[in-house]
XYZ file of C-alpha atoms in Angstrom:
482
model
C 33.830 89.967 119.582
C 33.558 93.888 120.357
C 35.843 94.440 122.702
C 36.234 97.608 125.283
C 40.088 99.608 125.920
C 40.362 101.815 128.255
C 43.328 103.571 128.388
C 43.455 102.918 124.797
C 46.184 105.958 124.237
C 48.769 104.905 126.913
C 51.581 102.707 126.537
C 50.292 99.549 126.526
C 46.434 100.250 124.765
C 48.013 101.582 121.850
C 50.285 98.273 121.217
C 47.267 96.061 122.208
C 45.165 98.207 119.958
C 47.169 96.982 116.964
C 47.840 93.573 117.426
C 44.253 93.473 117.620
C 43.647 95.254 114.839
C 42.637 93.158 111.581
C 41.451 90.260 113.699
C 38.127 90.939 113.024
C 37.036 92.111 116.540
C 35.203 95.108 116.500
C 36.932 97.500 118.836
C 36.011 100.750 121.347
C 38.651 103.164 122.305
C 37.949 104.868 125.744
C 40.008 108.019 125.859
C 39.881 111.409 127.721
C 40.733 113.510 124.625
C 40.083 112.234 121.330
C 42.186 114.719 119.513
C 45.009 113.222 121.123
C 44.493 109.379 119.787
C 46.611 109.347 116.553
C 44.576 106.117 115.081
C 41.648 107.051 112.700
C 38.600 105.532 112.397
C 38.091 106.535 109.241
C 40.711 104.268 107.849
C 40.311 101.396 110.584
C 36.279 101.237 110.566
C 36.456 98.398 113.167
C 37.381 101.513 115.499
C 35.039 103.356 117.367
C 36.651 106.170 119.671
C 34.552 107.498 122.476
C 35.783 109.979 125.312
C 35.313 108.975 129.035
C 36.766 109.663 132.095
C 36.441 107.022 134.448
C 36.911 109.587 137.531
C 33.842 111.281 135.975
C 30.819 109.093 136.267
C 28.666 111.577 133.990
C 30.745 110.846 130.883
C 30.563 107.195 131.132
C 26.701 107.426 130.404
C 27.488 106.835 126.474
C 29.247 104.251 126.302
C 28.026 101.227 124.576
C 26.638 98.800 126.798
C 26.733 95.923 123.960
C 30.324 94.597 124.544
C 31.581 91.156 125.391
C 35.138 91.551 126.373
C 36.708 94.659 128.331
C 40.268 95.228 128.969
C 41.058 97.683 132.151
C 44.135 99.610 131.301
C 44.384 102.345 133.259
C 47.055 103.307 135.834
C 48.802 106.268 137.390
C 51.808 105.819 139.413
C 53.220 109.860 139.582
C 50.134 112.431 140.760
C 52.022 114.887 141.973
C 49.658 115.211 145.393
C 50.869 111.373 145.991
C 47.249 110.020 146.357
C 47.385 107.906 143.273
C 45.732 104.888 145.275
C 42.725 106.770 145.421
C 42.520 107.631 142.065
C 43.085 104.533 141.108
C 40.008 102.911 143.526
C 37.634 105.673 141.974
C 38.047 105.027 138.760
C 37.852 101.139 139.101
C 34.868 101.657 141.293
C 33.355 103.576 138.299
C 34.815 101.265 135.691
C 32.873 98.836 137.762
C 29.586 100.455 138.020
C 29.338 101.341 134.176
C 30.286 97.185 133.342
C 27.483 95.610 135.342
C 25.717 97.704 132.929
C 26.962 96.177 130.087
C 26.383 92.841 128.856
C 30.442 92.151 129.547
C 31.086 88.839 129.693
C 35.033 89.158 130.860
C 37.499 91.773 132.633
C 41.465 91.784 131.792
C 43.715 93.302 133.806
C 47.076 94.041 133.670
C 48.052 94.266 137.057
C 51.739 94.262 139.435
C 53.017 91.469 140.729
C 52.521 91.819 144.339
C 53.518 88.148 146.266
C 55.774 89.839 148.608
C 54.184 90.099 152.361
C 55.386 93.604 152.115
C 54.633 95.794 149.572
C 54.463 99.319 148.170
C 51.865 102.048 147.984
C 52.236 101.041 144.087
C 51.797 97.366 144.378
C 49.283 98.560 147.157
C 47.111 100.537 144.943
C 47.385 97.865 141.893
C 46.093 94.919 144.336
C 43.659 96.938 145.949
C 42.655 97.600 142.102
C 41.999 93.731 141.782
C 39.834 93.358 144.785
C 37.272 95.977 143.157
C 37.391 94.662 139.522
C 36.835 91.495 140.899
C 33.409 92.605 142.753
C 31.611 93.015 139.252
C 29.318 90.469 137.717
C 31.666 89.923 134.614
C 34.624 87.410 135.296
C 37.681 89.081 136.247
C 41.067 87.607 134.595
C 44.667 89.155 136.280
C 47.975 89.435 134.480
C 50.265 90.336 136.696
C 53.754 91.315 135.602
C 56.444 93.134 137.106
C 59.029 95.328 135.109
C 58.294 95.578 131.135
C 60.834 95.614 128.608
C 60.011 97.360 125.077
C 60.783 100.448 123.625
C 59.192 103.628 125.249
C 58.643 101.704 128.535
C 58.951 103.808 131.817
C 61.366 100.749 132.886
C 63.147 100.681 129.666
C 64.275 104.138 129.022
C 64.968 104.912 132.335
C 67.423 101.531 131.817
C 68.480 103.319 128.924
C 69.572 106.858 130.310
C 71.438 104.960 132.636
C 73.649 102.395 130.966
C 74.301 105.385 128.173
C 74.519 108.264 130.024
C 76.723 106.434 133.147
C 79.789 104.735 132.396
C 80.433 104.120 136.372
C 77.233 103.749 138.550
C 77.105 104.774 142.132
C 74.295 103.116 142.952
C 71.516 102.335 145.832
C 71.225 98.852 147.288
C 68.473 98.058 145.697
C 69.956 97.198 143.114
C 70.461 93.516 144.257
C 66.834 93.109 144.511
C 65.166 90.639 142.007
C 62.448 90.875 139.710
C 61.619 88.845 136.340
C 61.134 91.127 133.535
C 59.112 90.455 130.266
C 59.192 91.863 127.064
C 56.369 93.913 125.799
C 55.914 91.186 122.810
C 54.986 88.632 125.572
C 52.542 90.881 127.721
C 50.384 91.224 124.485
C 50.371 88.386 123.684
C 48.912 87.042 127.541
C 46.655 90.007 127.278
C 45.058 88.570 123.588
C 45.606 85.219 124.509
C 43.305 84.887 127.349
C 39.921 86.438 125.857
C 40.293 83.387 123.573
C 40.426 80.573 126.446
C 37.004 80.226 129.062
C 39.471 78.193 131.699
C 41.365 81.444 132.475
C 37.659 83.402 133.546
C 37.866 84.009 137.129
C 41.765 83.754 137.370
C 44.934 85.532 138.395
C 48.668 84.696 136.716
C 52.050 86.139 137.084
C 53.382 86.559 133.816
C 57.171 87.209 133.800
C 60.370 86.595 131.010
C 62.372 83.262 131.371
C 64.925 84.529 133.465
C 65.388 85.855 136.617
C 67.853 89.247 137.587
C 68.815 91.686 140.021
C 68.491 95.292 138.606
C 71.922 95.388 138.394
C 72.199 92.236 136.022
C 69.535 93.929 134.171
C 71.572 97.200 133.337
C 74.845 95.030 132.729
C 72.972 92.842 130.175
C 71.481 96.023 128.666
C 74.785 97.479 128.489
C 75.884 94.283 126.932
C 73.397 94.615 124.258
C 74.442 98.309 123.658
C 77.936 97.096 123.432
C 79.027 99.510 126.073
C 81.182 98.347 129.394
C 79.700 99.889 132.752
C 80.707 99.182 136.013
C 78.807 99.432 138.841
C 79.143 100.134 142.650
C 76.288 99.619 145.033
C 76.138 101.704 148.161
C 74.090 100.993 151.148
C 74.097 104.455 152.219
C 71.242 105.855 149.753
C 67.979 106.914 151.379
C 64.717 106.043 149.023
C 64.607 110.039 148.709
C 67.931 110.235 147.635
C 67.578 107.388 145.818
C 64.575 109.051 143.913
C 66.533 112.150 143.407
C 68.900 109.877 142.120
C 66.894 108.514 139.334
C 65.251 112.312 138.296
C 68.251 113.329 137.501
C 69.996 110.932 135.753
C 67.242 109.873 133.788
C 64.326 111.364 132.383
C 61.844 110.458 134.546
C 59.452 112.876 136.998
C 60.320 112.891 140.709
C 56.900 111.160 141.489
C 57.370 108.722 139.375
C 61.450 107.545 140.445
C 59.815 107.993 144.111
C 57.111 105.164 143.729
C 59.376 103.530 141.182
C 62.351 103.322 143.871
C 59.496 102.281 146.454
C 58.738 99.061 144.098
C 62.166 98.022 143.273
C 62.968 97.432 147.363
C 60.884 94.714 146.323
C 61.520 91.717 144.785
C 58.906 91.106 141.864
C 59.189 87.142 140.937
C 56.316 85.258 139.183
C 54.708 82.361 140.934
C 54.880 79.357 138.179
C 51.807 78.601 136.420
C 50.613 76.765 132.734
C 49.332 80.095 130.988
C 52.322 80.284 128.610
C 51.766 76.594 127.436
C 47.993 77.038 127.490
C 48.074 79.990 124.899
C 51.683 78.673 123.013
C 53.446 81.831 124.345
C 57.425 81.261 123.682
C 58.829 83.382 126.238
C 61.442 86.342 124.855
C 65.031 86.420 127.165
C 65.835 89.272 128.600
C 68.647 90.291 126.301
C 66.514 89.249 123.089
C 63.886 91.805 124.334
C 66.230 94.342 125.149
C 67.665 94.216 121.123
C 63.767 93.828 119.680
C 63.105 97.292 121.569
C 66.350 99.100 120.022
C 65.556 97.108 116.362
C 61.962 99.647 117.242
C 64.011 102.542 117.696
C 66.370 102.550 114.954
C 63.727 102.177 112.675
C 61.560 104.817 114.208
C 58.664 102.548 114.862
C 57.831 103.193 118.527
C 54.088 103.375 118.473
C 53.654 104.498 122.385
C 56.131 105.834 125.032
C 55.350 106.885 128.826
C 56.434 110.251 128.353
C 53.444 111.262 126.497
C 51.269 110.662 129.315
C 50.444 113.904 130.646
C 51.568 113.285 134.210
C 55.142 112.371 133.061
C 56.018 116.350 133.511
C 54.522 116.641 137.077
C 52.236 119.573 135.826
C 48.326 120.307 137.065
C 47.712 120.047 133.592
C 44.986 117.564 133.138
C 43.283 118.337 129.746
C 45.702 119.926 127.417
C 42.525 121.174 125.171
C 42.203 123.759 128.312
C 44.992 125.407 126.943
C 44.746 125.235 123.121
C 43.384 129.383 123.187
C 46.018 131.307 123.879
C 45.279 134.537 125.900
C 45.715 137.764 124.512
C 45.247 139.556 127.794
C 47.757 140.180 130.450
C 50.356 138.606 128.298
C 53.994 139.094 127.143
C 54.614 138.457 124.060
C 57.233 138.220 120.977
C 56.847 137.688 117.858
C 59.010 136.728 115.134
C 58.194 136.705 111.211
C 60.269 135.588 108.538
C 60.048 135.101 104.877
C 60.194 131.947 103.497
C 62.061 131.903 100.436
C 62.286 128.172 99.996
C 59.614 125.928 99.509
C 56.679 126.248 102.565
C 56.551 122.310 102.906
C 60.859 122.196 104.035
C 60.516 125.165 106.220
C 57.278 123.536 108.015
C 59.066 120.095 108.199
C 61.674 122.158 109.897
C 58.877 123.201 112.341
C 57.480 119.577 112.196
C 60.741 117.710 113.656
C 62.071 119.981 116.397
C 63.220 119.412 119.429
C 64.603 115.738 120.606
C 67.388 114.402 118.660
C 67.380 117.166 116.012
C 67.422 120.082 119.307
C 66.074 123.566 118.159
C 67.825 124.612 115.735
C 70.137 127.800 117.443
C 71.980 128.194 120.645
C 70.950 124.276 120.858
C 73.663 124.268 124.802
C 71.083 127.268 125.830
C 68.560 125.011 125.602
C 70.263 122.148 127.330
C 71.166 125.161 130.343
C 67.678 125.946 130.176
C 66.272 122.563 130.604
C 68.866 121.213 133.338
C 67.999 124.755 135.421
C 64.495 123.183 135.125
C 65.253 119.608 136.326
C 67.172 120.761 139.213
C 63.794 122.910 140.341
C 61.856 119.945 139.924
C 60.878 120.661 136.170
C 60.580 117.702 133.642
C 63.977 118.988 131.681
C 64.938 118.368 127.958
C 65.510 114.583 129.111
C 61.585 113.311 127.288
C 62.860 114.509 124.073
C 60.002 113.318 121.885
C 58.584 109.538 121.187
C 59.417 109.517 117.242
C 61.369 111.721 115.114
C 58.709 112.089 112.225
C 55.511 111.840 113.886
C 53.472 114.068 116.524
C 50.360 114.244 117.576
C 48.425 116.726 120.401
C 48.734 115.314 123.558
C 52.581 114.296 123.017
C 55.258 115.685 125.291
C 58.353 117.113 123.316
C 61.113 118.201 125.354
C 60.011 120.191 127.799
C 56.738 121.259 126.406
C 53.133 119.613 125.638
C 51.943 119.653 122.022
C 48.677 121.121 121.759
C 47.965 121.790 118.316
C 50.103 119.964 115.667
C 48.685 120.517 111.765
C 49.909 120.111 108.427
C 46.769 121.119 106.665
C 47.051 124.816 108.741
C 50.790 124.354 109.114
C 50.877 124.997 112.533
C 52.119 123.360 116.176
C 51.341 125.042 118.999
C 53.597 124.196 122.512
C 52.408 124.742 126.074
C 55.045 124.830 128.552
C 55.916 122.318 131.398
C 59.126 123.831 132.451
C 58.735 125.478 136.033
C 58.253 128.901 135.965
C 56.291 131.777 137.886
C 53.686 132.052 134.725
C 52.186 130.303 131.815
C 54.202 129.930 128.343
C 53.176 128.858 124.797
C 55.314 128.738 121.573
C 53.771 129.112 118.054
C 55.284 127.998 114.950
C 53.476 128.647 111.924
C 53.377 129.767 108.107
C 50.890 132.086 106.706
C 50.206 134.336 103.556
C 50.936 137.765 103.885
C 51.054 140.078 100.679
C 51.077 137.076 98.377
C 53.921 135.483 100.294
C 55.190 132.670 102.470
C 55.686 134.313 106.182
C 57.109 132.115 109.084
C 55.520 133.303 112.275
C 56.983 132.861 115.697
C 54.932 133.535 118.631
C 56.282 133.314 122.668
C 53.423 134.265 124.719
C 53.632 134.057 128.593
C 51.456 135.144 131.224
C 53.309 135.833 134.574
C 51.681 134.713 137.829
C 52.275 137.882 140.246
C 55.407 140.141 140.710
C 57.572 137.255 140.473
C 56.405 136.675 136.867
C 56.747 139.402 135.481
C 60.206 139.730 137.122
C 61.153 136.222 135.635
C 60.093 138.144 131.639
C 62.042 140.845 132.055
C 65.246 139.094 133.290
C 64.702 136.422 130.517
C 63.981 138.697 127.747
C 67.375 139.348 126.669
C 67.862 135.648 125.939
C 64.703 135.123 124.404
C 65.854 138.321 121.636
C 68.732 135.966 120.904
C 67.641 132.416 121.181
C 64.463 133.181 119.388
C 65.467 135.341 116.673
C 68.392 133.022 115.942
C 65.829 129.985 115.955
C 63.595 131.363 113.568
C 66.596 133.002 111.351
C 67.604 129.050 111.033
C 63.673 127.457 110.790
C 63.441 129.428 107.448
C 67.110 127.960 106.235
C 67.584 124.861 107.543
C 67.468 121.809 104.941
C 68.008 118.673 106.177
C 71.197 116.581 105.168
């Protein structure tokens, strides 16, 4: 079959990508930016990547009309002016108009479950989703689930900032609502299943794990897992903004992202029963079970996709992080750092490689930390995303509190753009270059301040940045790792 992804870089394209991978389907990855899909086709030549925005009719115009199976993968639950919903109905009314095009002979979604009378904008917007999809001439198959467990989920780490980070929870009522969560295994495994099987064309399922929980049983049996004892104490008193507030700072997520996330969980998200598992021999994966199959991902640094890399888990107008790969020269602060690398060039850029997350940055690390909380309390995205693998990074990935823009071994160079709030625009350079027939490290800040208040914000920074970032690259050039 060739078969269509959209969305093919977010959480859940990039896992369906490879369990599809090697089945001898031959497979079209829609993206916005192909620099920032980390799957070549020059090693998987069953891949063809082609970029398309489905809010932007015009670049739909090349893609291949010759397909048989398209999966529609695209969501967006935190756009910072809160009209997701109609995002999400233009691009499905596009993603419509360019299928009846095609000679598509079958939709999958992956939609919310949504059998409550009333529900949120969220579970709005992802309905409202289903009633367009299901207007084009290709069949339209549903899989609806409700809260996803796997490693990198927006569901899952959030779960996981709070059972590690809290050992007593003061938390909102919601807490007793239910929902039936699924592991990540099982959702690809529906969403591979039912291209195989004509009887599902035409038909909508809730998918959900074997067991049923309140959120609260969920973050005890995830604290069970962890081996950690956490008590918890609902309170009734806990608007839904103070419950989102809440969440964003606790956890990692954006503010418009707990909101609509706090909006869901008030209500309850339970499966209606149907055949589908037994149809495609799905054995369904306990609660628990998934909870340890996500950490076994983890500890062996093997998560392939996280939510934080999506480009709206900051809150920032950034939509295309190629709009900010040239760094101005103009109107700009700057400082510069060079170093000379006596060790080998390969250590000191596999220093550059692996910073931030775990392995922090190097110097004045609780600066950092200071930094990045002063930026979650005004509404910034914080040091909480860290970065989705320790090893690996691509352009498009958040790390920390920046966006990578430009990550290279060949040139030996990353370039960061900044998502921390600020009155101006920031990017950090890391690189190593020849100079006079040696190995220089080359550190470059650059900001450009919006207005008085920028260049205010430089000058009363700049002091720091003469420690922090001499110290950082004094310890880039010496670090060795173990």
């Amino acid at each position: 079959m060739k078969i269509l992804i959209t969305g093919a870089n977010g959480y859940i394209g990039m896992r369906l990508l490879t369990g599809l991978l090697g089945s001898g389907h031959s497979i079209i990855c829609c993206v916005r930016n192909k620099k920032r899909f980390p799957v070549s086709e020059k090693t998987h030549p069953e891949i063809r990547v082609v970029e398309a925005d489905f809010l932007r009719p015009e670049t739909l115009i090349g893609l291949p009309e010759d397909i048989d199976v398209a999966y529609y993968l695209i969501h967006s639950m935190s756009d910072r002016n809160g009209n997701f919903s109609d995002l999400e109905e233009q691009s499905a009314q596009n993603f419509v108009g360019y299928i009846d095009r095609s000679r598509a002979s079958r939709i999958v979604y992956l939609s919310g479950i949504t059998n409550e009378s009333k529900l949120s904008e969220h579970l709005k917007s992802r309905k409202s989703v289903e009633q367009i999809l299901a207007k084009a001439k290709a069949p339209l198959t549903v899989l609806r689930a409700g809260i996803i467990v796997g490693s990198g989920s927006a569901s899952f780490e959030i779960m996981r900032d709070l059972v590690e980070k809290l050992p007593v929870m003061v938390a909102p009522k919601w807490l007793n609502t239910k929902c039936q969560p699924i592991a990540i295994r099982n959702v690809l495994d529906y969403l591979k299943g039912v291209i195989y099987k004509p009887e599902t064309l035409g038909k909508t399922y809730d998918i959900g794990g074997p067991d049923i929980l309140t959120y609260k049983d969920m973050l005890l049996k995830f604290s069970k897992v962890r081996g950690l004892k956490r008590y918890i104490i609902p309170i009734p008193i806990l608007s839904p903004k103070l419950s989102s507030l809440w969440l964003y700072f606790v956890t990692s997520t954006s503010f418009n992202l707990a909101r609509n996330l706090v909006s869901s969980m008030k209500v309850d998200i339970i499966a209606r029963k149907n055949h589908l598992s037994e149809l495609l021999h799905i054995e369904l994966i306990p609660y628990e079970e998934a909870v340890a199959l996500a950490f076994q991902k983890i500890s062996q640094n093997n998560v392939p996709s996280s939510w934080k890399d999506a480009i709206s888990s900051s809150g920032s107008t950034m939509l295309n992080p190629d709009d900010f790969v040239n760094v101005p020269e103009y109107g700009c602060f700057k400082d510069v750092k060079e170093r000379l690398v006596a060790a080998s060039p390969e250590v000191v850029f596999d220093n550059i490689w692996k910073i931030g997350g775990s392995r922090g940055w190097y110097y004045a690390t609780w600066l950092w930390k200071l930094r990045g909380y002063l930026d979650k309390t005004a509404g910034g995205a914080g040091l909480r995303r860290g970065r989705r693998s320790p090893n690996d990074i691509f352009p498009g990935d958040a790390l920390d509190f920046w966006r990578v823009l430009v990550c290279s071994k060949t040139q030996k160079r990353l370039l960061l753009y900044a998502e921390m709030k600020m009155p101006g625009e920031a990017w950090l350079e890391m690189k190593i270059i020849e100079k006079n027939g040696n190995h220089i490290y080359q550190q470059n800040a650059t900001f450009r301040p919006k207005g008085l208040a920028g260049r205010l914000y430089w000058y009363a920074v700049w002091p720091f940045h003469v420690f922090v970032f001499s110290g950082m690259a004094n310890a880039i050039v010496r670090y060795r790792e173990g």
